[in-house]
Amino acid sequence: METRILGNSRSAMELAKAYIEAGEAVAFHTETVYGLGANAFSDEAVLKIYALKGRPADNPLIVHVHRDYDISRLTDGEPAYAAALRRAFLPGPLTMVYPSSGKVSRYVSCGLQTLAVRVPSSPVAQAFLKAVNLPVAAPSANLSKHVSPVTAQHVLDDFGGKIPLILDGGACTGGIESTVLDCTGEVPAILREGLVTREQIARIAGDCRVYVPAEGEKPKSPGMAYKHYSPRCKTACCRSAEEALRLYENEETGGGKPMILCESALLPRFSGREVLDLGETDAEMARRLYTLLRQGEKRATLLVGVMPSGRGGAMAGVLNRFTRAFGGDHET
Ligand code: TXA
Ligand code: MG
């Protein structure tokens, strides 16, 4: 199959609509990462997404709708705080988990009684969702466990020849996935950290928890149980420049090709070494992380990540993706 890459035009959106109605999967730009979408009402189309990605059958999908879509068609009630959050943050990088009315394919939520709903702000995503005027089930458009895609080329690298169309909106400005927020309880609870922060949510909702699964408990957001966002080379995670240099030199001595990924402030510590510059601010680090992981896996045999030092803002999301990509905390 030929994979076409088209921008935001009427003819592209008409073609996308025809593919979605025919049960095909179409990749599309969002402000966070690219999504791989299919008709959420169709069992067959939704199952195609799992098959294409090699995604575990117990990891539910987010349904995407356009800004004028009436979410109450898909959900069963909404607490007052959720209505306020919707007005404050949507369209944007916040996914809200509601009690489901059971209207979409049962494969979307994998047997959970809830439905995750997202209204992306990207103009390409909005044009696409408006054109199809259906809820579109869409995970990130990467092979399962691989790094999420933030350019059309990244999608092509994982799905070239396997899907008919990529709706190209350029590089994603957000760069990490949406915040997933459980809105089924008395107080909202973050299931996956992202670009909308706990502080921002608490300001509107009065309070916001961060859900941490108890030891041995199946997480409420099943995706968080899996190894994720992994570059296809060896990785190591460390907390200091000294540790990174030691790992770097070891790899070089063994005939390998190491690279270091770190925040800009540490660059002077690694002069003469192969380094990927994550940037300075939380927004910059979020925007660059996945592109650098994909660059690194192509060039290095070992990618050494030095934990960024910043906190606050979107850093919770950045650090979550960072540790999951580099294989957890490696204390020095
Ligand atoms: O930014 C994003 O959210 C991107 C773009 C494409 O919209 N999508 C994305 O989808 O990251 P995916 O499938 O890669 O991650 C969805 C996450 C998973 O951790 C999944 O377990 C969780 O959302 N999820 C989906 N439905 C859920 C539900 N009903 N309850 C709890 N967690 C849910
Ligand atoms: Mg994903």
Short mmCIF file of C-alpha atoms and ligand atoms in Angstrom, two decimals:
data_model
loop_
_atom_site.label_atom_id
_atom_site.label_comp_id
_atom_site.label_asym_id
_atom_site.label_seq_id
_atom_site.Cartn_x
_atom_site.Cartn_y
_atom_site.Cartn_z
CA MET A 1 0.00 0.00 0.00
CA GLU A 2 1.24 3.49 -0.80
CA THR A 3 1.27 5.85 2.21
CA ARG A 4 0.39 9.38 1.14
CA ILE A 5 1.39 12.42 3.19
CA LEU A 6 -0.99 15.35 2.75
CA GLY A 7 -1.38 18.72 4.48
CA ASN A 8 -4.47 20.58 5.64
CA SER A 9 -6.58 20.89 2.47
CA ARG A 10 -10.20 20.14 1.72
CA SER A 11 -9.30 17.33 -0.65
CA ALA A 12 -7.02 15.72 1.96
CA MET A 13 -9.81 15.80 4.55
CA GLU A 14 -12.32 14.35 2.07
CA LEU A 15 -9.90 11.53 1.35
CA ALA A 16 -9.36 10.96 5.10
CA LYS A 17 -13.13 10.84 5.64
CA ALA A 18 -13.50 8.24 2.88
CA TYR A 19 -10.77 6.07 4.43
CA ILE A 20 -12.27 6.32 7.93
CA GLU A 21 -15.73 5.45 6.61
CA ALA A 22 -14.20 2.45 4.81
CA GLY A 23 -12.75 1.21 8.12
CA GLU A 24 -9.13 2.20 7.40
CA ALA A 25 -6.69 3.76 9.86
CA VAL A 26 -5.46 7.30 9.16
CA ALA A 27 -2.60 9.04 10.97
CA PHE A 28 -3.10 12.69 11.90
CA HIS A 29 -1.23 15.57 13.50
CA THR A 30 -2.20 16.76 16.97
CA GLU A 31 -0.57 19.35 19.22
CA THR A 32 0.89 16.56 21.42
CA VAL A 33 2.01 13.65 19.19
CA TYR A 34 0.67 12.15 15.95
CA GLY A 35 -2.34 9.82 16.36
CA LEU A 36 -3.40 6.72 14.44
CA GLY A 37 -7.17 7.04 14.09
CA ALA A 38 -10.09 4.79 13.20
CA ASN A 39 -13.89 4.90 13.46
CA ALA A 40 -14.64 4.34 17.17
CA PHE A 41 -18.09 2.89 16.38
CA SER A 42 -16.62 0.04 14.31
CA ASP A 43 -15.23 -3.08 16.04
CA GLU A 44 -13.27 -4.01 12.94
CA ALA A 45 -11.70 -0.58 12.48
CA VAL A 46 -10.73 -0.37 16.16
CA LEU A 47 -9.22 -3.87 16.12
CA LYS A 48 -7.16 -2.84 13.10
CA ILE A 49 -5.45 -0.21 15.26
CA TYR A 50 -4.36 -2.84 17.81
CA ALA A 51 -3.11 -5.12 15.03
CA LEU A 52 -1.16 -2.36 13.24
CA LYS A 53 0.56 -1.23 16.44
CA GLY A 54 1.03 -4.66 18.00
CA ARG A 55 -0.72 -3.14 21.01
CA PRO A 56 -1.73 -5.31 24.00
CA ALA A 57 -5.50 -5.99 23.96
CA ASP A 58 -5.96 -4.61 27.49
CA ASN A 59 -4.64 -1.11 26.84
CA PRO A 60 -7.63 1.15 26.02
CA LEU A 61 -7.75 3.90 23.41
CA ILE A 62 -8.66 7.58 23.62
CA VAL A 63 -11.59 8.79 21.54
CA HIS A 64 -10.97 12.07 19.70
CA VAL A 65 -13.77 14.46 18.73
CA HIS A 66 -14.01 17.95 17.18
CA ARG A 67 -14.68 21.01 19.33
CA ASP A 68 -18.42 21.17 18.56
CA TYR A 69 -19.07 17.47 19.13
CA ASP A 70 -21.51 16.85 21.99
CA ILE A 71 -19.47 14.68 24.36
CA SER A 72 -22.61 13.74 26.33
CA ARG A 73 -23.53 11.49 23.37
CA LEU A 74 -20.70 9.16 24.45
CA THR A 75 -20.57 9.60 28.22
CA ASP A 76 -22.85 8.99 31.18
CA GLY A 77 -22.90 12.10 33.33
CA GLU A 78 -20.29 14.70 34.22
CA PRO A 79 -19.30 16.18 37.60
CA ALA A 80 -19.40 19.98 37.83
CA TYR A 81 -15.60 20.21 38.08
CA ALA A 82 -15.23 18.29 34.79
CA ALA A 83 -17.51 20.73 32.96
CA ALA A 84 -15.37 23.58 34.30
CA LEU A 85 -12.15 21.83 33.21
CA ARG A 86 -13.56 21.18 29.77
CA ARG A 87 -14.36 24.87 29.36
CA ALA A 88 -10.94 25.89 30.64
CA PHE A 89 -8.68 23.47 28.72
CA LEU A 90 -10.47 22.08 25.65
CA PRO A 91 -9.56 22.00 22.85
CA GLY A 92 -6.10 21.18 24.17
CA PRO A 93 -3.78 18.51 25.57
CA LEU A 94 -6.10 17.19 28.31
CA THR A 95 -7.80 13.78 28.01
CA MET A 96 -10.81 13.34 30.30
CA VAL A 97 -11.96 9.91 31.51
CA TYR A 98 -15.76 9.72 31.97
CA PRO A 99 -18.27 7.00 32.79
CA SER A 100 -19.04 5.50 29.36
CA SER A 101 -22.51 5.25 27.86
CA GLY A 102 -21.30 2.21 25.94
CA LYS A 103 -22.00 3.71 22.49
CA VAL A 104 -18.56 3.15 20.95
CA SER A 105 -16.98 -0.22 20.14
CA ARG A 106 -16.27 -2.25 23.26
CA TYR A 107 -12.69 -2.63 22.05
CA VAL A 108 -12.05 1.08 22.63
CA SER A 109 -12.10 0.76 26.45
CA CYS A 110 -11.11 -2.93 26.73
CA GLY A 111 -13.93 -3.82 29.10
CA LEU A 112 -13.57 -0.75 31.37
CA GLN A 113 -16.82 1.10 32.20
CA THR A 114 -15.13 4.38 31.34
CA LEU A 115 -14.25 6.28 28.16
CA ALA A 116 -11.28 8.58 27.61
CA VAL A 117 -12.22 11.63 25.52
CA ARG A 118 -9.89 14.16 23.93
CA VAL A 119 -10.51 17.32 21.88
CA PRO A 120 -7.17 18.19 20.25
CA SER A 121 -6.47 21.83 19.37
CA SER A 122 -4.32 21.21 16.28
CA PRO A 123 -6.03 22.75 13.21
CA VAL A 124 -5.23 19.59 11.20
CA ALA A 125 -6.84 17.38 13.86
CA GLN A 126 -9.86 19.69 14.06
CA ALA A 127 -10.32 19.74 10.26
CA PHE A 128 -10.02 15.95 10.13
CA LEU A 129 -12.45 15.34 13.04
CA LYS A 130 -14.92 17.88 11.61
CA ALA A 131 -14.77 16.18 8.20
CA VAL A 132 -15.41 12.69 9.57
CA ASN A 133 -17.84 13.93 12.27
CA LEU A 134 -17.41 10.65 14.17
CA PRO A 135 -15.54 9.82 17.35
CA VAL A 136 -12.09 8.67 16.26
CA ALA A 137 -10.27 6.15 18.46
CA ALA A 138 -6.57 6.98 18.28
CA PRO A 139 -3.45 5.95 20.13
CA SER A 140 -0.12 7.56 19.37
CA ALA A 141 0.97 6.60 15.82
CA ASN A 142 4.01 4.50 16.80
CA LEU A 143 4.56 0.77 16.93
CA SER A 144 3.76 -0.49 20.43
CA LYS A 145 6.61 0.32 22.88
CA HIS A 146 8.45 2.52 20.38
CA VAL A 147 8.97 6.26 20.82
CA SER A 148 5.87 8.37 20.04
CA PRO A 149 5.96 10.25 16.71
CA VAL A 150 6.16 14.04 16.54
CA THR A 151 6.64 14.42 12.77
CA ALA A 152 4.99 12.82 9.73
CA GLN A 153 8.37 11.23 8.94
CA HIS A 154 8.35 9.46 12.33
CA VAL A 155 4.92 8.00 11.48
CA LEU A 156 6.21 6.95 8.07
CA ASP A 157 9.21 5.25 9.70
CA ASP A 158 6.84 3.03 11.75
CA PHE A 159 3.88 2.60 9.36
CA GLY A 160 5.12 3.34 5.81
CA GLY A 161 3.31 1.00 3.38
CA LYS A 162 0.88 -0.11 6.12
CA ILE A 163 -1.58 2.82 6.26
CA PRO A 164 -2.98 4.84 3.35
CA LEU A 165 -2.66 8.39 4.67
CA ILE A 166 -0.80 10.68 7.07
CA LEU A 167 -2.31 14.12 7.69
CA ASP A 168 0.77 16.28 8.11
CA GLY A 169 0.68 19.34 10.36
CA GLY A 170 4.44 19.71 10.80
CA ALA A 171 6.31 19.07 14.04
CA CYS A 172 4.08 18.75 17.12
CA THR A 173 4.45 21.83 19.33
CA GLY A 174 3.64 20.00 22.59
CA GLY A 175 5.83 16.95 22.03
CA ILE A 176 4.60 14.62 24.79
CA GLU A 177 1.18 12.98 25.13
CA SER A 178 -1.84 14.61 26.73
CA THR A 179 -2.51 14.59 30.46
CA VAL A 180 -4.98 11.76 31.19
CA LEU A 181 -7.40 12.79 33.95
CA ASP A 182 -9.87 10.51 35.73
CA CYS A 183 -13.10 12.51 36.07
CA THR A 184 -15.22 9.72 37.58
CA GLY A 185 -14.52 10.50 41.25
CA GLU A 186 -15.28 13.38 43.59
CA VAL A 187 -11.85 14.87 42.92
CA PRO A 188 -10.08 14.66 39.55
CA ALA A 189 -7.05 12.35 39.48
CA ILE A 190 -4.18 12.44 37.00
CA LEU A 191 -3.55 8.99 35.50
CA ARG A 192 -0.79 10.16 33.13
CA GLU A 193 1.15 13.39 33.59
CA GLY A 194 1.33 15.67 30.56
CA LEU A 195 1.32 19.24 29.33
CA VAL A 196 -1.65 20.32 31.42
CA THR A 197 -0.29 20.30 34.96
CA ARG A 198 -1.74 19.31 38.31
CA GLU A 199 -1.49 22.93 39.47
CA GLN A 200 -3.46 24.18 36.44
CA ILE A 201 -6.16 21.57 37.02
CA ALA A 202 -6.38 22.24 40.76
CA ARG A 203 -6.77 25.96 40.09
CA ILE A 204 -10.01 25.26 38.17
CA ALA A 205 -11.28 22.14 39.98
CA GLY A 206 -10.31 23.18 43.52
CA ASP A 207 -8.23 20.03 43.99
CA CYS A 208 -6.39 17.44 41.92
CA ARG A 209 -4.76 14.15 42.90
CA VAL A 210 -2.06 12.25 41.13
CA TYR A 211 -3.02 8.60 40.99
CA VAL A 212 -0.27 6.18 41.95
CA PRO A 213 -1.17 2.48 41.74
CA ALA A 214 -0.62 0.58 44.98
CA GLU A 215 2.02 -2.14 44.92
CA GLY A 216 0.67 -5.03 42.82
CA GLU A 217 -2.50 -3.14 41.79
CA LYS A 218 -3.46 -3.09 38.11
CA PRO A 219 -3.09 0.60 37.16
CA LYS A 220 -6.27 2.51 36.30
CA SER A 221 -4.62 3.68 33.11
CA PRO A 222 -3.40 0.33 31.81
CA GLY A 223 -0.94 1.92 29.39
CA MET A 224 1.20 3.05 32.31
CA ALA A 225 1.98 -0.59 33.17
CA TYR A 226 3.98 -1.14 30.00
CA LYS A 227 7.55 -0.33 29.07
CA HIS A 228 7.15 2.55 26.70
CA TYR A 229 8.72 5.23 24.57
CA SER A 230 11.79 3.06 24.12
CA PRO A 231 14.55 3.82 21.67
CA ARG A 232 15.85 0.75 19.80
CA CYS A 233 19.33 0.76 21.28
CA LYS A 234 20.70 0.11 24.74
CA THR A 235 19.83 2.83 27.22
CA ALA A 236 21.06 3.94 30.62
CA CYS A 237 19.61 6.51 32.98
CA CYS A 238 21.78 8.44 35.41
CA ARG A 239 21.67 11.40 37.73
CA SER A 240 25.13 12.90 37.36
CA ALA A 241 27.58 13.94 34.64
CA GLU A 242 30.30 11.78 36.25
CA GLU A 243 28.18 8.65 35.98
CA ALA A 244 27.28 9.51 32.37
CA LEU A 245 30.94 9.95 31.45
CA ARG A 246 31.84 6.61 33.03
CA LEU A 247 29.14 4.80 31.04
CA TYR A 248 30.16 6.68 27.90
CA GLU A 249 33.82 5.71 28.22
CA ASN A 250 32.97 2.07 29.00
CA GLU A 251 30.88 1.81 25.86
CA GLU A 252 33.60 3.41 23.73
CA THR A 253 36.28 1.12 25.15
CA GLY A 254 34.10 -1.84 24.23
CA GLY A 255 33.97 -0.65 20.61
CA GLY A 256 30.44 0.78 20.85
CA LYS A 257 29.13 4.20 19.90
CA PRO A 258 27.69 6.03 22.93
CA MET A 259 25.67 9.24 22.95
CA ILE A 260 24.54 11.38 25.86
CA LEU A 261 21.16 13.08 26.08
CA CYS A 262 21.05 15.91 28.65
CA GLU A 263 19.76 19.39 29.39
CA SER A 264 21.66 22.33 27.89
CA ALA A 265 23.22 23.33 31.24
CA LEU A 266 25.32 20.14 31.25
CA LEU A 267 26.72 20.49 27.72
CA PRO A 268 30.08 21.98 28.87
CA ARG A 269 30.69 18.83 30.94
CA PHE A 270 30.63 16.69 27.79
CA SER A 271 32.78 18.64 25.33
CA GLY A 272 34.25 16.44 22.62
CA ARG A 273 31.56 13.78 23.24
CA GLU A 274 28.51 12.95 21.12
CA VAL A 275 25.64 14.80 22.80
CA LEU A 276 21.93 15.41 22.14
CA ASP A 277 20.75 18.73 23.63
CA LEU A 278 17.38 18.47 25.38
CA GLY A 279 17.11 22.24 25.90
CA GLU A 280 16.50 24.49 28.90
CA THR A 281 12.81 24.94 29.67
CA ASP A 282 10.11 22.35 30.39
CA ALA A 283 8.31 23.21 27.13
CA GLU A 284 11.53 22.89 25.12
CA MET A 285 12.39 19.53 26.70
CA ALA A 286 8.89 18.19 26.03
CA ARG A 287 9.07 19.34 22.42
CA ARG A 288 12.51 17.85 21.75
CA LEU A 289 12.56 14.59 23.73
CA TYR A 290 10.99 12.16 21.24
CA THR A 291 12.83 13.55 18.21
CA LEU A 292 16.15 13.18 20.05
CA LEU A 293 15.32 9.61 21.15
CA ARG A 294 14.57 8.72 17.53
CA GLN A 295 17.79 10.40 16.34
CA GLY A 296 19.79 8.69 19.06
CA GLU A 297 18.58 5.17 18.31
CA LYS A 298 19.72 5.56 14.69
CA ARG A 299 23.23 6.70 15.55
CA ALA A 300 24.17 5.20 18.92
CA THR A 301 24.69 1.74 20.37
CA LEU A 302 24.17 3.17 23.87
CA LEU A 303 22.08 6.22 24.72
CA VAL A 304 22.87 7.66 28.16
CA GLY A 305 20.16 9.93 29.58
CA VAL A 306 21.04 12.36 32.35
CA MET A 307 17.91 13.21 34.38
CA PRO A 308 17.00 16.89 33.88
CA SER A 309 17.13 18.90 37.10
CA GLY A 310 14.10 21.19 36.55
CA ARG A 311 10.81 20.77 38.41
CA GLY A 312 7.36 22.32 38.10
CA GLY A 313 5.32 23.09 34.98
CA ALA A 314 5.38 20.27 32.44
CA MET A 315 8.50 18.72 34.03
CA ALA A 316 6.42 16.00 35.75
CA GLY A 317 5.37 14.78 32.29
CA VAL A 318 8.87 15.15 30.84
CA LEU A 319 10.46 13.22 33.73
CA ASN A 320 7.81 10.48 33.46
CA ARG A 321 8.57 9.93 29.75
CA PHE A 322 12.29 10.33 30.32
CA THR A 323 12.53 7.62 33.00
CA ARG A 324 10.26 5.29 31.03
CA ALA A 325 12.37 5.72 27.89
CA PHE A 326 15.68 5.25 29.66
CA GLY A 327 14.58 2.34 31.79
CA GLY A 328 13.97 3.85 35.18
CA ASP A 329 15.94 5.41 37.93
CA HIS A 330 19.58 4.53 37.90
CA GLU A 331 20.95 5.87 41.17
CA THR A 332 24.62 6.77 41.17
O1 TXA B 1 -1.75 13.08 23.36
C1 TXA B 1 -2.33 11.99 23.33
O2 TXA B 1 -3.06 11.60 24.25
C2 TXA B 1 -2.10 11.10 22.11
C3 TXA B 1 -2.69 11.80 20.87
C4 TXA B 1 -2.65 10.96 19.65
O3 TXA B 1 -4.01 12.21 21.16
N1 TXA B 1 -2.67 9.82 22.29
C5 TXA B 1 -2.12 8.89 23.11
O4 TXA B 1 -2.76 7.64 23.10
O5 TXA B 1 -1.16 9.10 23.79
P1 TXA B 1 -2.10 6.32 23.69
O6 TXA B 1 -3.01 5.24 23.28
O7 TXA B 1 -0.71 6.23 23.26
O8 TXA B 1 -2.24 6.51 25.25
C6 TXA B 1 -3.53 6.47 25.85
C7 TXA B 1 -3.41 6.36 27.35
C8 TXA B 1 -2.95 4.97 27.75
O9 TXA B 1 -2.08 5.08 28.88
C9 TXA B 1 -4.26 4.29 28.14
O10 TXA B 1 -4.09 3.25 29.06
C10 TXA B 1 -5.04 5.46 28.73
O11 TXA B 1 -4.70 6.57 27.92
N2 TXA B 1 -6.51 5.26 28.64
C11 TXA B 1 -7.28 5.16 27.55
N3 TXA B 1 -8.57 4.94 27.88
C12 TXA B 1 -8.62 4.92 29.24
C13 TXA B 1 -9.66 4.73 30.19
N4 TXA B 1 -10.92 4.53 29.82
N5 TXA B 1 -9.33 4.77 31.51
C14 TXA B 1 -8.04 4.99 31.89
N6 TXA B 1 -7.01 5.17 31.04
C15 TXA B 1 -7.30 5.13 29.73
MG MG B 2 1.22 5.75 23.10
#
